[in-house]
XYZ file of N, CA and C in Angstrom:
798
model
N 218.568 120.198 121.850
C 218.532 121.188 120.781
C 219.924 121.752 120.502
N 220.949 121.264 121.186
C 222.290 121.828 121.023
C 222.853 121.603 119.632
N 222.346 120.590 118.917
C 222.885 120.269 117.593
C 222.238 121.073 116.476
N 221.294 121.952 116.794
C 220.574 122.696 115.763
C 221.492 123.688 115.062
N 221.515 123.619 113.726
C 222.276 124.556 112.911
C 221.381 125.375 111.997
N 220.150 124.871 111.751
C 219.274 125.516 110.779
C 217.843 125.593 111.304
N 217.169 126.688 110.966
C 215.790 126.895 111.409
C 214.924 127.178 110.187
N 213.922 126.329 109.975
C 212.924 126.535 108.924
C 211.702 127.164 109.579
N 211.176 128.218 108.974
C 210.095 128.974 109.611
C 208.971 129.225 108.612
N 207.761 128.820 108.982
C 206.589 129.221 108.213
C 206.391 130.720 108.429
N 205.725 131.390 107.518
C 205.541 132.839 107.640
C 204.159 133.181 108.178
N 203.137 132.868 107.384
C 201.776 133.251 107.734
C 201.308 132.496 108.972
N 200.959 133.234 110.015
C 200.498 132.620 111.254
C 201.610 132.377 112.259
N 202.870 132.506 111.817
C 204.016 132.302 112.700
C 204.759 133.619 112.914
N 205.150 134.244 111.811
C 205.795 135.552 111.894
C 204.785 136.686 111.768
N 203.756 136.449 110.934
C 202.774 137.495 110.665
C 201.365 136.925 110.598
N 200.386 137.806 110.709
C 198.989 137.521 110.359
C 198.514 138.681 109.511
N 198.006 138.375 108.314
C 197.657 139.412 107.336
C 198.844 140.348 107.110
N 200.053 139.767 107.124
C 201.323 140.449 106.861
C 201.706 141.473 107.927
N 201.033 141.453 109.055
C 201.423 142.301 110.182
C 202.189 141.443 111.182
N 203.365 141.900 111.655
C 204.197 141.085 112.544
C 203.468 140.715 113.837
N 203.636 139.476 114.258
C 203.122 139.045 115.552
C 204.069 139.551 116.646
N 203.560 139.767 117.854
C 204.392 140.324 118.929
C 205.676 139.518 119.162
N 206.788 140.195 119.146
C 208.076 139.578 119.448
C 208.713 138.821 118.306
N 208.027 138.709 117.158
C 208.547 137.882 116.069
C 209.791 138.493 115.428
N 209.787 139.799 115.199
C 210.939 140.455 114.584
C 212.174 140.290 115.465
N 212.007 140.553 116.738
C 213.126 140.451 117.675
C 213.648 139.023 117.777
N 212.737 138.053 117.776
C 213.146 136.652 117.884
C 213.950 136.221 116.659
N 213.506 136.640 115.471
C 214.243 136.263 114.262
C 215.631 136.899 114.252
N 215.714 138.140 114.711
C 217.027 138.790 114.793
C 217.945 138.043 115.762
N 217.402 137.629 116.889
C 218.208 136.914 117.883
C 218.714 135.584 117.330
N 217.858 134.891 116.587
C 218.249 133.606 116.009
C 219.370 133.801 114.984
N 219.243 134.818 114.167
C 220.290 135.100 113.184
C 221.601 135.481 113.867
N 221.510 136.301 114.908
C 222.714 136.735 115.622
C 223.406 135.574 116.315
N 222.663 134.522 116.600
C 223.252 133.329 117.204
C 224.009 132.488 116.177
N 223.952 132.903 114.914
C 224.702 132.204 113.873
C 223.972 131.054 113.221
N 222.665 130.927 113.471
C 221.896 129.836 112.872
C 221.449 130.216 111.465
N 221.461 129.234 110.564
C 220.953 129.449 109.214
C 219.429 129.465 109.265
N 218.818 130.371 108.523
C 217.367 130.532 108.550
C 216.812 130.513 107.133
N 215.728 129.777 106.943
C 215.007 129.793 105.675
C 213.521 129.864 105.975
N 212.846 130.831 105.377
C 211.404 130.948 105.527
C 210.745 130.083 104.466
N 209.938 129.129 104.893
C 209.314 128.174 103.976
C 207.807 128.356 104.051
N 207.192 128.663 102.928
C 205.784 129.035 102.964
C 204.994 128.442 101.804
N 203.747 128.095 102.093
C 202.824 127.661 101.056
C 202.078 128.843 100.437
N 202.432 130.056 100.817
C 201.778 131.237 100.266
C 201.882 131.237 98.743
N 200.754 131.407 98.082
C 200.727 131.384 96.620
C 200.127 132.663 96.046
N 200.013 133.690 96.867
C 199.440 134.951 96.400
C 200.502 135.983 96.070
N 201.769 135.712 96.475
C 202.851 136.661 96.254
C 204.125 135.934 95.845
N 204.999 136.662 95.166
C 206.302 136.115 94.801
C 207.258 136.239 95.983
N 208.399 135.565 95.869
C 209.421 135.654 96.911
C 209.872 137.092 97.109
N 210.073 137.814 96.019
C 210.538 139.198 96.120
C 209.516 140.076 96.825
N 208.242 139.875 96.508
C 207.182 140.662 97.144
C 207.098 140.361 98.629
N 207.173 139.078 98.980
C 207.124 138.678 100.390
C 208.306 139.276 101.148
N 209.494 139.160 100.566
C 210.701 139.677 101.223
C 210.598 141.177 101.454
N 210.082 141.897 100.466
C 209.944 143.337 100.613
C 208.996 143.718 101.736
N 207.864 143.009 101.814
C 206.891 143.281 102.870
C 207.472 142.982 104.247
N 208.169 141.857 104.372
C 208.750 141.479 105.661
C 209.873 142.434 106.064
N 210.706 142.813 105.097
C 211.803 143.736 105.400
C 211.260 145.088 105.851
N 210.192 145.540 105.210
C 209.578 146.811 105.610
C 209.043 146.748 107.036
N 208.666 145.537 107.476
C 208.153 145.361 108.832
C 209.268 145.160 109.857
N 210.520 145.115 109.378
C 211.650 144.988 110.293
C 212.320 143.636 110.334
N 211.783 142.644 109.617
C 212.395 141.316 109.619
C 213.681 141.329 108.791
N 214.748 140.717 109.300
C 216.022 140.696 108.572
C 216.051 139.593 107.519
N 215.335 139.812 106.409
C 215.247 138.783 105.367
C 215.365 139.418 103.989
N 215.751 138.579 103.030
C 215.761 138.954 101.620
C 215.074 137.839 100.841
N 214.909 138.024 99.543
C 214.239 137.009 98.721
C 214.985 135.681 98.764
N 216.305 135.720 98.925
C 217.099 134.491 98.973
C 216.842 133.681 100.234
N 216.210 134.293 101.225
C 215.915 133.603 102.485
C 214.544 132.941 102.472
N 213.884 132.909 101.314
C 212.511 132.429 101.236
C 212.383 131.320 100.197
N 211.701 130.249 100.571
C 211.332 129.187 99.634
C 209.817 129.099 99.622
N 209.210 129.393 98.466
C 207.760 129.351 98.348
C 207.308 128.074 97.649
N 206.057 127.733 97.855
C 205.493 126.581 97.148
C 205.538 126.774 95.635
N 205.247 127.976 95.093
C 205.375 128.138 93.643
C 206.795 127.899 93.129
N 207.810 128.391 93.846
C 209.187 128.169 93.421
C 209.529 126.683 93.446
N 209.076 125.982 94.483
C 209.305 124.541 94.563
C 208.550 123.816 93.450
N 207.373 124.326 93.117
C 206.574 123.734 92.050
C 207.271 123.856 90.709
N 207.873 125.002 90.453
C 208.594 125.198 89.192
C 209.723 124.181 89.052
N 210.453 123.966 90.151
C 211.542 122.984 90.117
C 210.995 121.574 89.908
N 209.874 121.272 90.562
C 209.259 119.939 90.433
C 208.810 119.681 88.998
N 208.137 120.657 88.394
C 207.630 120.473 87.041
C 208.768 120.368 86.040
N 209.842 121.129 86.247
C 210.999 121.058 85.361
C 211.608 119.666 85.380
N 211.622 119.055 86.568
C 212.214 117.715 86.698
C 211.277 116.610 86.237
N 209.996 116.700 86.641
C 209.067 115.588 86.411
C 208.165 115.752 85.194
N 207.951 116.988 84.738
C 207.073 117.222 83.593
C 207.697 118.247 82.651
N 208.898 118.033 82.167
C 209.566 119.047 81.345
C 208.746 119.390 80.100
N 208.569 120.698 79.882
C 207.833 121.159 78.709
C 206.333 121.069 78.814
N 205.815 120.684 79.972
C 204.375 120.507 80.122
C 203.629 121.824 80.007
N 202.441 121.762 79.390
C 201.549 122.914 79.326
C 200.620 122.835 80.535
N 200.607 123.901 81.318
C 199.896 123.859 82.603
C 198.705 124.812 82.620
N 197.580 124.306 83.085
C 196.400 125.127 83.338
C 196.445 125.515 84.811
N 196.729 126.785 85.083
C 196.926 127.253 86.457
C 195.639 127.826 87.028
N 195.283 127.353 88.223
C 194.162 127.912 88.973
C 194.719 128.419 90.286
N 194.815 129.735 90.425
C 195.474 130.335 91.584
C 194.984 131.759 91.772
N 195.016 132.214 93.009
C 194.666 133.597 93.307
C 195.944 134.374 93.591
N 196.294 135.294 92.694
C 197.518 136.069 92.862
C 198.470 135.849 91.705
N 199.345 136.817 91.479
C 200.306 136.754 90.384
C 201.624 136.171 90.892
N 201.918 134.940 90.477
C 203.134 134.263 90.928
C 204.020 133.882 89.745
N 203.806 134.523 88.597
C 204.531 134.159 87.382
C 206.039 134.208 87.589
N 206.510 135.183 88.358
C 207.947 135.341 88.576
C 208.566 134.120 89.251
N 207.796 133.453 90.112
C 208.309 132.270 90.809
C 208.061 130.980 90.039
N 207.338 131.052 88.931
C 207.090 129.869 88.104
C 207.997 129.895 86.875
N 209.234 130.248 87.102
C 210.213 130.355 86.025
C 210.343 129.031 85.276
N 210.178 129.100 83.949
C 210.319 127.913 83.122
C 209.052 127.115 82.942
N 207.969 127.497 83.610
C 206.699 126.774 83.502
C 205.835 127.417 82.419
N 205.297 126.605 81.538
C 204.422 127.090 80.476
C 202.978 127.076 80.962
N 202.402 128.259 81.141
C 201.021 128.386 81.610
C 200.141 128.760 80.430
N 199.107 127.960 80.174
C 198.228 128.208 79.031
C 197.150 129.214 79.410
N 196.715 129.953 78.454
C 195.640 130.927 78.642
C 194.314 130.185 78.810
N 193.561 130.451 79.887
C 192.276 129.761 80.081
C 191.315 129.951 78.918
N 191.464 131.059 78.201
C 190.572 131.329 77.081
C 190.961 130.542 75.822
N 192.121 129.901 75.836
C 192.588 129.136 74.673
C 191.981 127.740 74.714
N 190.843 127.589 74.096
C 190.147 126.299 74.114
C 190.796 125.275 73.195
N 191.716 125.711 72.345
C 192.353 124.790 71.419
C 193.556 124.074 71.985
N 194.058 124.524 73.128
C 195.227 123.893 73.737
C 194.787 122.975 74.869
N 195.213 121.722 74.801
C 194.886 120.757 75.845
C 196.034 120.709 76.845
N 195.811 121.136 78.092
C 196.899 121.148 79.082
C 197.357 119.744 79.453
N 198.635 119.643 79.768
C 199.183 118.383 80.265
C 199.029 118.267 81.774
N 198.932 119.427 82.430
C 198.881 119.471 83.896
C 197.837 120.488 84.344
N 197.023 120.099 85.304
C 196.184 121.056 86.028
C 196.943 121.420 87.284
N 197.281 122.700 87.430
C 198.121 123.170 88.524
C 197.292 124.024 89.474
N 197.142 123.551 90.707
C 196.309 124.225 91.705
C 197.189 124.984 92.690
N 196.916 126.283 92.844
C 197.630 127.109 93.809
C 196.749 127.437 94.997
N 196.735 128.709 95.404
C 195.948 129.124 96.558
C 194.591 129.643 96.142
N 193.602 129.473 97.020
C 192.219 129.811 96.691
C 191.937 131.298 96.794
N 190.907 131.699 96.073
C 190.422 133.071 96.080
C 189.193 133.136 95.202
N 188.798 134.326 94.789
C 187.590 134.477 93.965
C 187.640 133.686 92.664
N 188.842 133.368 92.189
C 188.982 132.627 90.936
C 188.415 131.207 91.015
N 188.230 130.681 92.226
C 187.810 129.298 92.405
C 186.277 129.176 92.340
N 185.725 129.575 91.205
C 184.292 129.455 90.991
C 183.956 128.185 90.225
N 182.664 127.980 89.982
C 182.224 126.742 89.318
C 182.848 126.586 87.943
N 182.843 127.653 87.151
C 183.341 127.556 85.776
C 184.799 127.111 85.747
N 185.632 127.712 86.592
C 187.056 127.373 86.614
C 187.283 125.947 87.113
N 186.573 125.556 88.146
C 186.740 124.202 88.684
C 186.233 123.150 87.703
N 185.126 123.438 87.033
C 184.589 122.493 86.054
C 185.531 122.367 84.857
N 186.167 123.494 84.471
C 187.144 123.445 83.383
C 188.326 122.564 83.779
N 188.790 122.713 85.012
C 189.896 121.880 85.502
C 189.494 120.406 85.519
N 188.271 120.134 85.948
C 187.761 118.756 85.976
C 187.752 118.170 84.561
N 187.366 118.977 83.586
C 187.366 118.504 82.205
C 188.763 118.150 81.722
N 189.749 118.976 82.069
C 191.133 118.669 81.682
C 191.586 117.346 82.299
N 191.229 117.128 83.547
C 191.618 115.889 84.225
C 190.983 114.676 83.565
N 189.741 114.818 83.144
C 189.073 113.700 82.464
C 189.743 113.379 81.131
N 190.385 114.388 80.545
C 191.061 114.168 79.260
C 192.522 113.751 79.438
N 192.910 113.447 80.676
C 194.229 112.868 80.896
C 195.282 113.756 81.514
N 194.935 114.977 81.878
C 195.918 115.863 82.497
C 196.299 115.354 83.888
N 197.545 115.609 84.290
C 197.992 115.303 85.654
C 197.503 116.391 86.591
N 197.291 116.022 87.843
C 196.837 116.980 88.855
C 197.988 117.265 89.807
N 198.472 118.505 89.793
C 199.575 118.932 90.657
C 199.081 120.099 91.506
N 199.309 120.018 92.811
C 198.855 121.070 93.724
C 200.023 121.563 94.559
N 200.021 122.864 94.820
C 201.109 123.457 95.589
C 200.997 123.151 97.071
N 199.790 122.841 97.532
C 199.600 122.448 98.934
C 198.195 121.888 99.120
N 197.902 121.444 100.348
C 196.579 120.930 100.690
C 195.904 121.763 101.785
N 196.387 122.960 102.033
C 195.844 123.749 103.147
C 194.336 123.940 103.001
N 193.613 123.644 104.079
C 192.167 123.811 104.072
C 191.748 125.239 104.383
N 192.569 125.941 105.172
C 192.255 127.322 105.535
C 193.511 128.009 106.040
N 193.426 129.345 106.158
C 194.516 130.117 106.747
C 193.925 131.229 107.581
N 194.766 131.829 108.424
C 194.304 132.856 109.361
C 194.557 134.251 108.788
N 193.537 135.100 108.840
C 193.682 136.502 108.483
C 193.265 137.342 109.682
N 193.400 138.663 109.553
C 192.982 139.552 110.630
C 191.475 139.457 110.867
N 190.725 138.989 109.863
C 189.271 138.852 109.994
C 188.845 137.454 110.431
N 189.799 136.535 110.573
C 189.465 135.176 110.974
C 189.951 134.163 109.960
N 189.487 132.915 110.075
C 189.899 131.851 109.171
C 189.230 132.022 107.808
N 190.006 131.755 106.744
C 189.487 131.827 105.372
C 189.739 130.499 104.675
N 188.783 130.083 103.859
C 188.864 128.810 103.156
C 189.991 128.833 102.132
N 190.751 127.730 102.050
C 191.853 127.646 101.093
C 191.590 126.519 100.094
N 192.536 126.333 99.185
C 192.308 125.465 98.032
C 192.242 123.980 98.364
N 192.731 123.573 99.543
C 192.658 122.159 99.898
C 191.241 121.626 99.891
N 190.288 122.469 100.235
C 188.889 122.042 100.241
C 188.411 121.750 98.822
N 188.831 122.574 97.857
C 188.454 122.359 96.460
C 189.236 121.201 95.849
N 190.491 121.078 96.263
C 191.338 120.004 95.748
C 190.756 118.640 96.093
N 190.254 118.509 97.312
C 189.669 117.225 97.727
C 188.504 116.854 96.812
N 187.694 117.842 96.432
C 186.581 117.572 95.532
C 187.041 117.145 94.150
N 188.069 117.824 93.622
C 188.602 117.447 92.306
C 189.176 116.033 92.332
N 189.882 115.703 93.398
C 190.455 114.359 93.502
C 189.359 113.294 93.514
N 188.312 113.545 94.278
C 187.215 112.582 94.356
C 186.507 112.454 93.012
N 186.223 113.598 92.380
C 185.487 113.572 91.123
C 186.299 112.926 90.004
N 187.586 113.230 89.950
C 188.439 112.719 88.875
C 189.057 111.365 89.201
N 188.834 110.898 90.431
C 189.366 109.603 90.873
C 190.888 109.536 90.716
N 191.548 110.568 91.231
C 193.012 110.584 91.207
C 193.508 111.361 92.412
N 194.770 111.155 92.749
C 195.384 111.858 93.864
C 196.389 112.874 93.338
N 196.306 114.085 93.860
C 197.196 115.144 93.403
C 198.636 114.895 93.830
N 199.564 115.363 93.012
C 200.976 115.392 93.363
C 201.210 116.725 94.083
N 201.667 116.672 95.335
C 201.835 117.877 96.149
C 203.292 118.327 96.091
N 203.499 119.634 95.851
C 204.858 120.136 95.699
C 205.325 120.998 96.868
N 204.408 121.606 97.615
C 204.765 122.394 98.792
C 204.631 121.540 100.045
N 204.536 122.205 101.197
C 204.271 121.442 102.418
C 202.905 120.777 102.296
N 202.737 119.517 102.705
C 203.614 118.690 103.532
C 204.526 117.729 102.772
N 204.788 117.955 101.504
C 205.614 117.025 100.734
C 207.017 116.923 101.313
N 207.508 115.712 101.449
C 208.852 115.493 101.987
C 209.908 116.195 101.131
N 209.677 116.189 99.808
C 210.648 116.805 98.897
C 210.796 118.300 99.158
N 209.730 118.941 99.626
C 209.807 120.373 99.923
C 210.783 120.621 101.070
N 210.676 119.816 102.124
C 211.584 119.975 103.261
C 213.014 119.607 102.873
N 213.170 118.584 102.045
C 214.509 118.197 101.605
C 215.146 119.314 100.771
N 214.338 119.980 99.945
C 214.854 121.094 99.155
C 215.275 122.247 100.062
N 214.494 122.486 101.115
C 214.833 123.558 102.063
C 216.148 123.251 102.776
N 216.322 122.022 103.213
C 217.557 121.639 103.894
C 218.754 121.732 102.956
N 218.553 121.342 101.704
C 219.637 121.412 100.726
C 220.065 122.862 100.515
N 219.089 123.789 100.514
C 219.408 125.208 100.350
C 220.311 125.696 101.478
N 220.111 125.158 102.686
C 220.877 125.597 103.853
C 222.115 124.753 104.093
N 222.243 123.658 103.369
C 223.387 122.777 103.580
C 223.353 122.097 104.931
N 222.163 121.785 105.408
C 222.003 121.169 106.732
C 221.330 119.813 106.616
N 221.665 118.922 107.544
C 220.992 117.643 107.619
C 219.695 117.762 108.393
N 218.802 116.794 108.211
C 217.511 116.832 108.899
C 217.680 116.877 110.409
N 218.654 116.149 110.928
C 218.869 116.103 112.366
C 219.467 117.374 112.942
N 219.839 118.306 112.065
C 220.422 119.569 112.508
C 219.441 120.732 112.399
N 218.170 120.436 112.070
C 217.216 121.495 111.775
C 215.957 121.385 112.616
N 215.296 122.534 112.785
C 213.954 122.576 113.381
C 213.032 123.265 112.394
N 211.757 122.879 112.428
C 210.732 123.506 111.604
C 209.687 124.098 112.534
N 209.393 125.385 112.362
C 208.434 126.078 113.212
C 207.197 126.430 112.385
N 206.027 125.974 112.828
C 204.815 126.251 112.067
C 203.583 126.281 112.928
N 202.479 126.780 112.342
C 201.199 126.839 113.057
C 200.230 125.768 112.598
N 200.626 124.974 111.587
C 199.795 123.876 111.080
C 200.424 122.569 111.556
N 199.743 121.908 112.477
C 200.337 120.726 113.106
C 200.616 119.620 112.096
N 199.767 119.479 111.089
C 199.952 118.404 110.121
C 200.946 118.800 109.023
N 200.657 119.873 108.290
C 201.459 120.229 107.116
C 202.835 120.782 107.465
N 202.926 121.530 108.563
C 204.200 122.121 108.961
C 205.017 121.190 109.840
N 204.408 120.772 110.955
C 205.170 120.156 112.034
C 205.335 118.647 111.861
N 204.228 117.922 111.769
C 204.344 116.469 111.658
C 204.980 116.069 110.320
N 204.700 116.828 109.269
C 205.338 116.536 107.978
C 206.848 116.699 108.085
N 207.285 117.739 108.781
C 208.724 117.943 108.974
C 209.319 116.817 109.800
N 208.599 116.411 110.827
C 209.097 115.318 111.678
C 209.234 114.021 110.887
N 208.322 113.776 109.960
C 208.444 112.571 109.128
C 209.680 112.644 108.234
N 210.145 113.862 107.961
C 211.359 114.031 107.160
C 212.607 114.053 108.037
N 212.443 113.818 109.340
C 213.583 113.764 110.254
C 213.935 115.077 110.902
N 213.115 116.122 110.660
C 213.365 117.454 111.219
C 212.597 117.599 112.534
N 213.189 118.247 113.525
C 212.495 118.504 114.791
C 211.366 119.497 114.548
N 210.172 119.158 115.021
C 208.999 119.995 114.794
C 208.650 120.853 115.996
N 208.336 122.116 115.743
C 207.932 123.052 116.800
C 206.611 123.692 116.382
N 205.564 123.438 117.139
C 204.237 124.003 116.872
C 204.031 125.256 117.710
N 203.542 126.327 117.065
C 203.225 127.556 117.792
C 201.713 127.683 117.938
N 201.299 128.277 119.053
C 199.870 128.461 119.311
C 199.389 129.823 118.775
N 199.769 130.139 117.556
C 199.328 131.364 116.909
C 198.792 131.003 115.525
N 198.349 132.016 114.764
C 197.889 131.767 113.406
C 196.687 130.867 113.365
N 196.761 129.803 112.547
C 195.617 128.908 112.378
C 195.521 127.854 113.485
N 196.466 127.874 114.431
C 196.449 126.877 115.501
C 195.095 126.857 116.201
N 194.575 125.642 116.391
C 193.364 125.429 117.173
C 193.579 124.186 118.037
N 193.221 124.255 119.318
C 193.467 123.119 120.211
C 192.889 121.810 119.694
N 191.723 121.863 119.047
C 191.116 120.624 118.556
C 191.947 119.981 117.449
N 192.659 120.799 116.655
C 193.534 120.235 115.627
C 194.692 119.472 116.256
N 195.226 119.996 117.348
C 196.324 119.314 118.034
C 195.848 118.002 118.637
N 194.642 118.022 119.225
C 194.109 116.792 119.825
C 193.837 115.723 118.775
N 193.450 116.136 117.569
C 193.110 115.186 116.516
C 194.288 114.858 115.606
N 195.447 115.415 115.896
C 196.603 115.255 115.022
C 197.065 113.802 114.945
N 197.785 113.501 113.870
C 198.267 112.149 113.660
C 199.438 111.753 114.528
N 199.872 112.634 115.402
C 200.969 112.349 116.317
C 201.296 113.600 117.111
N 202.183 113.494 118.091
C 202.539 114.658 118.900
C 203.691 115.462 118.296
N 203.621 116.787 118.329
C 204.770 117.598 117.931
C 205.927 117.372 118.896
N 207.139 117.573 118.430
C 208.290 117.461 119.328
C 208.238 118.530 120.413
N 207.781 119.725 120.029
C 207.678 120.839 120.979
C 206.465 121.682 120.642
N 205.849 122.265 121.661
C 204.750 123.221 121.486
C 205.090 124.459 122.303
N 205.074 125.635 121.645
C 205.358 126.887 122.342
C 204.241 127.880 122.033
N 204.149 128.904 122.857
C 203.058 129.857 122.682
C 203.188 130.667 121.405
N 204.402 131.071 121.060
C 204.590 131.880 119.856
C 206.038 131.809 119.408
N 206.299 132.356 118.229
C 207.659 132.377 117.698
C 208.604 133.147 118.617
N 208.056 134.091 119.355
C 208.884 134.867 120.286
C 209.551 133.984 121.329
N 208.985 132.782 121.565
C 209.544 131.861 122.554
C 210.605 130.929 121.973
N 210.828 130.989 120.665
C 211.762 130.041 120.045
C 213.195 130.208 120.513
N 213.730 131.436 120.623
C 215.118 131.536 121.096
C 215.334 130.850 122.442
N 214.384 130.989 123.354
C 214.523 130.327 124.663
C 214.502 128.821 124.511
N 213.653 128.315 123.628
C 213.616 126.864 123.386
C 214.943 126.385 122.828
N 215.491 127.141 121.894
C 216.771 126.741 121.294
C 217.905 126.797 122.309
N 217.770 127.677 123.300
C 218.780 127.739 124.371
C 218.542 126.647 125.414
N 217.421 125.950 125.287
C 217.130 124.878 126.225
C 216.494 125.338 127.512
N 216.013 126.608 127.574
C 215.463 127.117 128.823
C 213.950 127.157 128.838
N 213.300 126.765 127.702
C 211.848 126.767 127.666
C 211.315 125.376 127.969
N 210.153 125.313 128.513
C 209.498 124.040 128.778
C 208.607 123.690 127.578
N 208.514 122.396 127.251
C 207.627 121.995 126.168
C 206.185 122.310 126.561
């Protein structure tokens, strides 16, 4: 780990649960920054903007600003600008993320006269009812592309696991007979964008997450060292069923500084 220059960190389930800091997380992030390592928080959260997330984390004591955060919506905006310039998008998401979708044209769901070019799936919530999903299915049948910010099946809250949009996305893909274009984790391009922001190579970075597939193994496929934490959505059965072994497994983010110093055991 001596060659590490950059640390990519998931937020939900790693630093916080229901936006409350996990034990030792604030102190660990401060220690990593004081060691001179570049840090970028990379999250599939689609319920808040980068500025909102940064404000909440800063209020909790984390040394971060909006510039230290890369969200799936922000990555999606860049993806659509490059691959679908000028596209009209039908957005299905829980939460206001307009600020992070700079340059993206989102059509009003009530505008039946506009045919979207893209069905854009964000994070799940009450909005994911039959009417909205059936409307999205209709757009796909009429030729719209299917773009999703992530494939997360669930996330951890203070009340337990909650269903996420990956479960609905799988149904849309099956019904429409197409595969979604993913813009957040686990897409390789998301990790490459994060590394580019930090000016670091894949071999100089670690990715810390609680999702063995989307966070850790996806990062490892991009050449980044993966570190799985046993907090958040982590479940032992997911690790046993994973498509490969993480490079490292630690109890929590609080243990990361010791791992980076080489004094922690895998």
